[in-house]
């Protein structure tokens, strides 16, 4: 048999075997048989040692043509087999699109989110602007601009997470107030509500957390009085805990307000008679407040003889615990679905208090 006839026979047999291959494995076996290291096409190349220098180029070209023809046929057959396999899979695993879908369970707002939004809605209705700020804050805005110089002993109560000597995780949302007043260039009015997360070094237990939420309010304008603050806080207490609630202001101390007060609301559970919620006092402390200290106004560029203001701060965590009867603040942050699912029912009923 001549070399040309041998090549033609190998090519013909290979193409026939390729067409008869009915699986990926069978096709791979054909490929190895003809194109592998010990395959028949590879064997043709061994004959080149018996050829003259002039015959070798033409012979090598013909062998490559046979190899290319077999390779192309294998690729085409491989594509046909893949398409056939896909069509079979589609026919066997068809989906009935008329079937109803699986029910997707609806969630509910987190109790902290519900409480914060309820407070925000109230103050938006009073004309306040919602302002947020940096959680990583400068020492100046977190302390010094709020009448808390570096040597002030009140800093010890807010010993916090410092990144450098001048940068820390904010301990309250008050820096937002300081920055906002600074941007107003000494011109009022300022009427803002500042919600956000804050951080303090604390031992986590049922009533304390190293991270918690805070909402602070600030009003600065001409002729702002303590009575304006009291009226605002009464509206807040009645909105959160019911129209029959009473308010009590107790003298206190905060470096950034003067005078300062602690604010109590009459117990919504025992109506002031005394119970475990109010520790048998009839009152529940809900926030701190006071008139903006003149030093704070002056450092922000306001004329303290012309402008006055009030500020207040509350913890939505504590308010939510009181509203919904939650005994451990850690429930807010552990993402226990059993705890969170309770508020789906509360949301469905449209309840605002426990």
CSV table of C-alpha atoms in Angstrom, one decimal:
chain,number,residue,atom,x,y,z
A,1,UNK,CA,0.0,0.0,0.0
A,2,UNK,CA,1.3,3.4,-1.0
A,3,UNK,CA,1.8,6.2,1.6
A,4,UNK,CA,-1.1,8.2,0.0
A,5,UNK,CA,-3.4,5.2,0.2
A,6,UNK,CA,-2.4,4.6,3.8
A,7,UNK,CA,-3.2,8.2,4.7
A,8,UNK,CA,-6.6,8.0,2.9
A,9,UNK,CA,-7.5,4.8,4.7
A,10,UNK,CA,-6.6,6.2,8.1
A,11,UNK,CA,-8.6,9.4,7.4
A,12,UNK,CA,-11.7,7.5,6.2
A,13,UNK,CA,-11.7,5.1,9.2
A,14,UNK,CA,-11.2,8.0,11.6
A,15,UNK,CA,-14.1,10.1,10.2
A,16,UNK,CA,-16.4,7.0,10.3
A,17,UNK,CA,-15.4,6.2,13.9
A,18,UNK,CA,-16.0,9.8,14.9
A,19,UNK,CA,-19.6,9.8,13.5
A,20,UNK,CA,-20.3,6.5,15.2
A,21,UNK,CA,-19.2,7.8,18.6
A,22,UNK,CA,-22.3,8.3,20.7
A,23,UNK,CA,-20.8,9.7,23.9
A,24,UNK,CA,-18.0,11.9,25.1
A,25,UNK,CA,-16.0,8.9,26.3
A,26,UNK,CA,-16.3,7.1,23.0
A,27,UNK,CA,-15.2,10.3,21.1
A,28,UNK,CA,-12.3,10.7,23.5
A,29,UNK,CA,-11.2,7.1,22.7
A,30,UNK,CA,-11.3,7.8,19.0
A,31,UNK,CA,-9.2,10.9,19.5
A,32,UNK,CA,-6.6,8.9,21.5
A,33,UNK,CA,-6.6,6.2,18.8
A,34,UNK,CA,-5.8,8.5,16.0
A,35,UNK,CA,-4.2,11.7,17.5
A,36,UNK,CA,-2.7,10.4,20.7
A,37,UNK,CA,1.1,10.0,21.2
A,38,UNK,CA,0.8,6.4,20.0
A,39,UNK,CA,-2.0,7.1,17.6
A,40,UNK,CA,-2.1,6.2,13.9
A,41,UNK,CA,-1.7,9.7,12.6
A,42,UNK,CA,1.3,10.2,14.9
A,43,UNK,CA,2.6,6.9,13.5
A,44,UNK,CA,2.6,8.3,10.0
A,45,UNK,CA,5.2,10.8,11.0
A,46,UNK,CA,7.6,8.1,11.8
A,47,UNK,CA,7.8,7.2,8.1
A,48,UNK,CA,9.5,10.5,7.4
A,49,UNK,CA,12.8,9.0,8.4
A,50,UNK,CA,12.7,6.8,5.3
A,51,UNK,CA,12.1,9.7,3.0
A,52,UNK,CA,14.5,11.9,1.1
A,53,UNK,CA,15.1,15.5,2.0
A,54,UNK,CA,13.0,16.6,-1.0
A,55,UNK,CA,10.0,14.3,-0.2
A,56,UNK,CA,9.7,15.2,3.5
A,57,UNK,CA,8.0,18.7,3.1
A,58,UNK,CA,5.2,17.3,0.9
A,59,UNK,CA,4.7,14.3,3.0
A,60,UNK,CA,4.5,16.3,6.2
A,61,UNK,CA,2.0,18.7,4.7
A,62,UNK,CA,-0.3,15.8,3.8
A,63,UNK,CA,-0.1,14.3,7.2
A,64,UNK,CA,-1.0,17.6,8.8
A,65,UNK,CA,-4.0,17.8,6.4
A,66,UNK,CA,-5.2,14.4,7.7
A,67,UNK,CA,-4.7,15.5,11.3
A,68,UNK,CA,-6.6,18.8,10.8
A,69,UNK,CA,-9.5,17.0,9.1
A,70,UNK,CA,-9.8,14.5,12.0
A,71,UNK,CA,-9.5,17.3,14.6
A,72,UNK,CA,-12.2,19.4,12.9
A,73,UNK,CA,-14.5,16.4,12.7
A,74,UNK,CA,-14.0,15.6,16.4
A,75,UNK,CA,-14.8,19.2,17.4
A,76,UNK,CA,-18.0,19.2,15.4
A,77,UNK,CA,-19.1,15.8,16.8
A,78,UNK,CA,-18.3,17.1,20.3
A,79,UNK,CA,-20.6,20.1,19.8
A,80,UNK,CA,-23.4,17.8,18.4
A,81,UNK,CA,-23.1,15.5,21.4
A,82,UNK,CA,-23.2,18.4,23.9
A,83,UNK,CA,-26.3,19.8,22.2
A,84,UNK,CA,-28.0,16.5,22.2
A,85,UNK,CA,-27.2,16.0,25.9
A,86,UNK,CA,-28.6,19.5,26.7
A,87,UNK,CA,-31.8,18.8,24.8
A,88,UNK,CA,-32.3,15.5,26.6
A,89,UNK,CA,-31.7,17.2,29.9
A,90,UNK,CA,-34.2,20.0,29.1
A,91,UNK,CA,-36.9,17.5,28.1
A,92,UNK,CA,-36.4,15.4,31.2
A,93,UNK,CA,-36.1,18.3,33.6
A,94,UNK,CA,-38.8,20.5,32.2
A,95,UNK,CA,-40.3,23.1,34.6
A,96,UNK,CA,-44.0,23.7,34.8
A,97,UNK,CA,-44.2,27.5,34.8
A,98,UNK,CA,-47.9,27.4,35.7
A,99,UNK,CA,-47.1,26.1,39.2
A,100,UNK,CA,-47.5,28.7,42.0
A,101,UNK,CA,-44.2,30.0,43.4
A,102,UNK,CA,-43.0,29.3,46.9
A,103,UNK,CA,-44.3,31.8,49.4
A,104,UNK,CA,-41.6,34.3,50.3
A,105,UNK,CA,-41.8,35.3,54.0
A,106,UNK,CA,-42.0,39.0,54.6
A,107,UNK,CA,-39.8,40.5,57.3
A,108,UNK,CA,-40.4,43.4,59.6
A,109,UNK,CA,-38.5,46.5,60.6
A,110,UNK,CA,-36.1,46.1,63.4
A,111,UNK,CA,-37.4,47.5,66.7
A,112,UNK,CA,-34.6,50.1,66.8
A,113,UNK,CA,-35.4,51.2,63.2
A,114,UNK,CA,-39.1,51.5,64.1
A,115,UNK,CA,-38.3,53.6,67.2
A,116,UNK,CA,-35.9,55.9,65.4
A,117,UNK,CA,-38.2,56.4,62.4
A,118,UNK,CA,-41.1,57.2,64.8
A,119,UNK,CA,-39.0,59.9,66.5
A,120,UNK,CA,-37.8,61.2,63.2
A,121,UNK,CA,-41.3,61.5,61.8
A,122,UNK,CA,-42.4,63.5,64.9
A,123,UNK,CA,-39.6,66.0,64.5
A,124,UNK,CA,-39.8,66.3,60.8
A,125,UNK,CA,-43.4,67.4,61.4
A,126,UNK,CA,-42.0,70.1,63.7
A,127,UNK,CA,-39.8,71.5,61.0
A,128,UNK,CA,-36.5,69.8,62.1
A,129,UNK,CA,-33.8,68.7,59.6
A,130,UNK,CA,-32.4,65.2,59.9
A,131,UNK,CA,-28.6,65.4,59.8
A,132,UNK,CA,-26.0,62.6,60.1
A,133,UNK,CA,-22.3,62.7,60.6
A,134,UNK,CA,-19.0,60.8,60.9
A,135,UNK,CA,-18.8,57.8,63.2
A,136,UNK,CA,-15.0,58.2,63.2
A,137,UNK,CA,-14.6,61.7,64.6
A,138,UNK,CA,-12.0,64.2,65.6
A,139,UNK,CA,-11.3,64.8,69.2
A,140,UNK,CA,-12.0,68.5,68.7
A,141,UNK,CA,-15.6,68.1,67.5
A,142,UNK,CA,-16.3,65.2,69.9
A,143,UNK,CA,-15.1,67.0,73.0
A,144,UNK,CA,-13.4,70.4,72.7
A,145,UNK,CA,-16.1,72.1,70.6
A,146,UNK,CA,-18.6,70.9,73.2
A,147,UNK,CA,-16.9,72.6,76.1
A,148,UNK,CA,-14.9,69.5,77.1
A,149,UNK,CA,-11.2,70.5,76.9
A,150,UNK,CA,-8.6,67.7,77.2
A,151,UNK,CA,-8.2,68.2,80.9
A,152,UNK,CA,-11.9,68.1,81.7
A,153,UNK,CA,-12.8,65.3,84.2
A,154,UNK,CA,-16.2,64.7,82.5
A,155,UNK,CA,-14.2,63.0,79.7
A,156,UNK,CA,-13.7,60.0,82.0
A,157,UNK,CA,-17.4,59.1,81.7
A,158,UNK,CA,-16.9,58.7,77.9
A,159,UNK,CA,-13.6,56.9,77.8
A,160,UNK,CA,-13.7,55.5,74.3
A,161,UNK,CA,-12.1,53.8,71.3
A,162,UNK,CA,-9.2,56.0,70.1
A,163,UNK,CA,-7.6,55.4,66.7
A,164,UNK,CA,-4.9,58.1,67.3
A,165,UNK,CA,-4.6,60.8,70.0
A,166,UNK,CA,-6.8,63.0,67.9
A,167,UNK,CA,-9.2,60.5,66.2
A,168,UNK,CA,-11.7,58.3,67.9
A,169,UNK,CA,-15.0,56.5,67.4
A,170,UNK,CA,-17.6,59.2,68.4
A,171,UNK,CA,-19.0,58.8,71.9
A,172,UNK,CA,-22.2,60.7,71.1
A,173,UNK,CA,-23.9,62.4,68.1
A,174,UNK,CA,-23.1,65.8,69.5
A,175,UNK,CA,-20.2,66.3,67.0
A,176,UNK,CA,-22.9,66.6,64.3
A,177,UNK,CA,-24.4,69.6,66.2
A,178,UNK,CA,-21.0,71.2,66.5
A,179,UNK,CA,-20.2,70.8,62.8
A,180,UNK,CA,-23.6,72.0,61.7
A,181,UNK,CA,-23.4,75.1,63.8
A,182,UNK,CA,-19.9,75.8,62.5
A,183,UNK,CA,-21.2,75.6,58.9
A,184,UNK,CA,-23.9,78.1,59.6
A,185,UNK,CA,-21.3,80.8,60.2
A,186,UNK,CA,-23.0,82.2,63.2
A,187,UNK,CA,-26.4,82.7,61.5
A,188,UNK,CA,-29.5,81.1,62.9
A,189,UNK,CA,-31.9,79.4,63.0
A,190,UNK,CA,-30.6,75.9,63.5
A,191,UNK,CA,-33.2,73.2,64.0
A,192,UNK,CA,-31.7,69.6,63.6
A,193,UNK,CA,-32.2,66.1,64.7
A,194,UNK,CA,-29.1,63.9,64.7
A,195,UNK,CA,-29.5,60.0,64.8
A,196,UNK,CA,-26.7,57.5,64.6
A,197,UNK,CA,-24.5,54.9,66.2
A,198,UNK,CA,-22.1,55.8,69.0
A,199,UNK,CA,-19.3,53.9,70.8
A,200,UNK,CA,-18.1,53.8,74.4
A,201,UNK,CA,-15.9,51.5,76.3
A,202,UNK,CA,-18.4,49.6,78.4
A,203,UNK,CA,-19.0,46.1,79.8
A,204,UNK,CA,-21.8,44.5,77.7
A,205,UNK,CA,-24.7,43.4,79.9
A,206,UNK,CA,-28.5,43.5,79.9
A,207,UNK,CA,-28.5,47.3,80.0
A,208,UNK,CA,-25.1,48.4,78.6
A,209,UNK,CA,-23.4,48.0,75.2
A,210,UNK,CA,-20.1,49.2,73.8
A,211,UNK,CA,-22.1,50.2,70.7
A,212,UNK,CA,-25.6,51.7,70.8
A,213,UNK,CA,-27.8,54.3,69.0
A,214,UNK,CA,-28.4,57.9,70.0
A,215,UNK,CA,-30.6,60.7,68.8
A,216,UNK,CA,-29.8,64.3,69.7
A,217,UNK,CA,-31.8,67.4,68.9
A,218,UNK,CA,-30.6,71.0,68.7
A,219,UNK,CA,-32.4,74.3,68.3
A,220,UNK,CA,-30.5,77.6,68.1
A,221,UNK,CA,-32.3,80.9,67.4
A,222,UNK,CA,-33.0,84.2,69.0
A,223,UNK,CA,-35.1,84.2,72.2
A,224,UNK,CA,-35.1,80.4,72.8
A,225,UNK,CA,-36.2,79.6,76.4
A,226,UNK,CA,-36.3,76.7,78.7
A,227,UNK,CA,-40.1,76.6,78.3
A,228,UNK,CA,-39.5,75.9,74.6
A,229,UNK,CA,-37.5,72.8,75.6
A,230,UNK,CA,-40.0,71.6,78.1
A,231,UNK,CA,-42.9,71.9,75.5
A,232,UNK,CA,-40.9,70.0,72.9
A,233,UNK,CA,-40.1,67.2,75.4
A,234,UNK,CA,-43.7,66.9,76.6
A,235,UNK,CA,-44.8,66.5,73.0
A,236,UNK,CA,-42.1,63.8,72.5
A,237,UNK,CA,-43.1,61.9,75.7
A,238,UNK,CA,-46.8,61.9,74.8
A,239,UNK,CA,-46.1,60.8,71.3
A,240,UNK,CA,-43.9,57.9,72.4
A,241,UNK,CA,-45.7,56.7,75.5
A,242,UNK,CA,-49.2,58.0,75.4
A,243,UNK,CA,-51.2,61.3,75.8
A,244,UNK,CA,-51.6,60.8,79.6
A,245,UNK,CA,-47.9,60.8,80.3
A,246,UNK,CA,-46.5,63.5,82.6
A,247,UNK,CA,-43.0,65.0,82.5
A,248,UNK,CA,-40.5,65.7,85.3
A,249,UNK,CA,-37.3,67.8,84.9
A,250,UNK,CA,-34.6,67.2,87.5
A,251,UNK,CA,-31.5,69.5,87.7
A,252,UNK,CA,-28.3,67.8,86.4
A,253,UNK,CA,-25.0,68.6,84.9
A,254,UNK,CA,-23.7,68.3,81.3
A,255,UNK,CA,-20.6,70.3,80.2
A,256,UNK,CA,-22.3,71.5,76.9
A,257,UNK,CA,-25.6,72.7,78.4
A,258,UNK,CA,-26.4,75.2,81.2
A,259,UNK,CA,-28.7,74.7,82.9
A,260,UNK,CA,-29.0,71.0,82.4
A,261,UNK,CA,-31.8,68.6,83.3
A,262,UNK,CA,-32.5,64.9,83.4
A,263,UNK,CA,-36.0,64.2,82.0
A,264,UNK,CA,-38.4,61.6,83.5
A,265,UNK,CA,-41.7,60.4,82.2
A,266,UNK,CA,-44.5,59.0,84.4
A,267,UNK,CA,-44.5,55.2,84.2
A,268,UNK,CA,-46.8,54.0,81.5
A,269,UNK,CA,-47.2,50.6,83.1
A,270,UNK,CA,-48.3,51.5,86.7
A,271,UNK,CA,-49.6,55.0,86.0
A,272,UNK,CA,-47.2,56.4,88.6
A,273,UNK,CA,-48.1,54.0,91.4
A,274,UNK,CA,-44.8,52.1,91.3
A,275,UNK,CA,-43.8,48.9,89.7
A,276,UNK,CA,-40.7,46.9,88.5
A,277,UNK,CA,-40.4,48.9,85.3
A,278,UNK,CA,-40.0,52.3,87.1
A,279,UNK,CA,-38.3,50.6,90.1
A,280,UNK,CA,-41.2,51.6,92.3
A,281,UNK,CA,-40.7,55.3,91.8
A,282,UNK,CA,-43.5,56.1,89.4
A,283,UNK,CA,-41.0,57.7,87.0
A,284,UNK,CA,-38.7,56.5,84.2
A,285,UNK,CA,-35.7,58.5,83.0
A,286,UNK,CA,-35.7,58.8,79.2
A,287,UNK,CA,-33.2,61.5,78.3
A,288,UNK,CA,-31.0,64.4,79.2
A,289,UNK,CA,-31.3,68.0,78.0
A,290,UNK,CA,-30.6,71.6,78.7
A,291,UNK,CA,-29.9,75.1,77.3
A,292,UNK,CA,-26.9,75.2,75.0
A,293,UNK,CA,-23.9,76.5,76.9
A,294,UNK,CA,-22.7,80.0,75.8
A,295,UNK,CA,-19.2,78.6,75.3
A,296,UNK,CA,-20.5,76.1,72.8
A,297,UNK,CA,-22.3,78.8,70.9
A,298,UNK,CA,-19.2,81.0,70.8
A,299,UNK,CA,-16.9,78.3,69.6
A,300,UNK,CA,-19.3,77.6,66.8
A,301,UNK,CA,-19.3,81.3,65.8
A,302,UNK,CA,-22.6,82.3,67.3
A,303,UNK,CA,-23.1,85.5,69.4
A,304,UNK,CA,-24.2,84.1,72.7
A,305,UNK,CA,-25.8,87.4,73.6
A,306,UNK,CA,-28.0,87.4,70.6
A,307,UNK,CA,-28.6,83.6,70.2
A,308,UNK,CA,-29.7,80.9,72.6
A,309,UNK,CA,-30.8,77.4,72.2
A,310,UNK,CA,-31.6,74.0,73.7
A,311,UNK,CA,-30.3,70.5,73.1
A,312,UNK,CA,-31.5,67.1,74.1
A,313,UNK,CA,-30.2,63.5,73.7
A,314,UNK,CA,-31.9,60.2,74.1
A,315,UNK,CA,-31.1,56.5,73.5
A,316,UNK,CA,-33.5,54.8,71.1
A,317,UNK,CA,-32.3,51.5,72.5
A,318,UNK,CA,-33.6,52.4,76.0
A,319,UNK,CA,-36.8,53.8,74.6
A,320,UNK,CA,-37.5,50.7,72.5
A,321,UNK,CA,-36.8,48.5,75.5
A,322,UNK,CA,-39.4,50.5,77.5
A,323,UNK,CA,-42.0,50.6,74.6
A,324,UNK,CA,-41.8,46.9,73.8
A,325,UNK,CA,-40.9,45.4,77.2
A,326,UNK,CA,-37.5,44.2,76.2
A,327,UNK,CA,-35.3,43.2,79.1
A,328,UNK,CA,-31.9,42.8,77.5
A,329,UNK,CA,-30.3,45.4,75.2
A,330,UNK,CA,-28.2,42.6,73.6
A,331,UNK,CA,-31.3,41.2,71.8
A,332,UNK,CA,-31.1,44.2,69.5
A,333,UNK,CA,-27.6,43.2,68.1
A,334,UNK,CA,-27.5,39.4,68.2
A,335,UNK,CA,-29.8,39.0,65.2
A,336,UNK,CA,-31.8,36.2,66.8
A,337,UNK,CA,-34.6,35.5,64.3
A,338,UNK,CA,-36.9,34.3,67.2
A,339,UNK,CA,-36.6,37.7,68.8
A,340,UNK,CA,-37.0,39.7,65.6
A,341,UNK,CA,-40.0,37.7,64.3
A,342,UNK,CA,-42.1,39.0,67.3
A,343,UNK,CA,-42.1,42.5,65.7
A,344,UNK,CA,-43.7,41.2,62.5
A,345,UNK,CA,-46.8,40.6,64.5
A,346,UNK,CA,-46.5,44.1,66.1
A,347,UNK,CA,-46.1,45.7,62.7
A,348,UNK,CA,-49.1,43.7,61.3
A,349,UNK,CA,-51.3,45.0,64.1
A,350,UNK,CA,-50.0,48.6,63.7
A,351,UNK,CA,-49.1,48.8,67.4
A,352,UNK,CA,-46.8,51.5,68.6
A,353,UNK,CA,-46.4,50.5,72.3
A,354,UNK,CA,-46.3,47.3,74.2
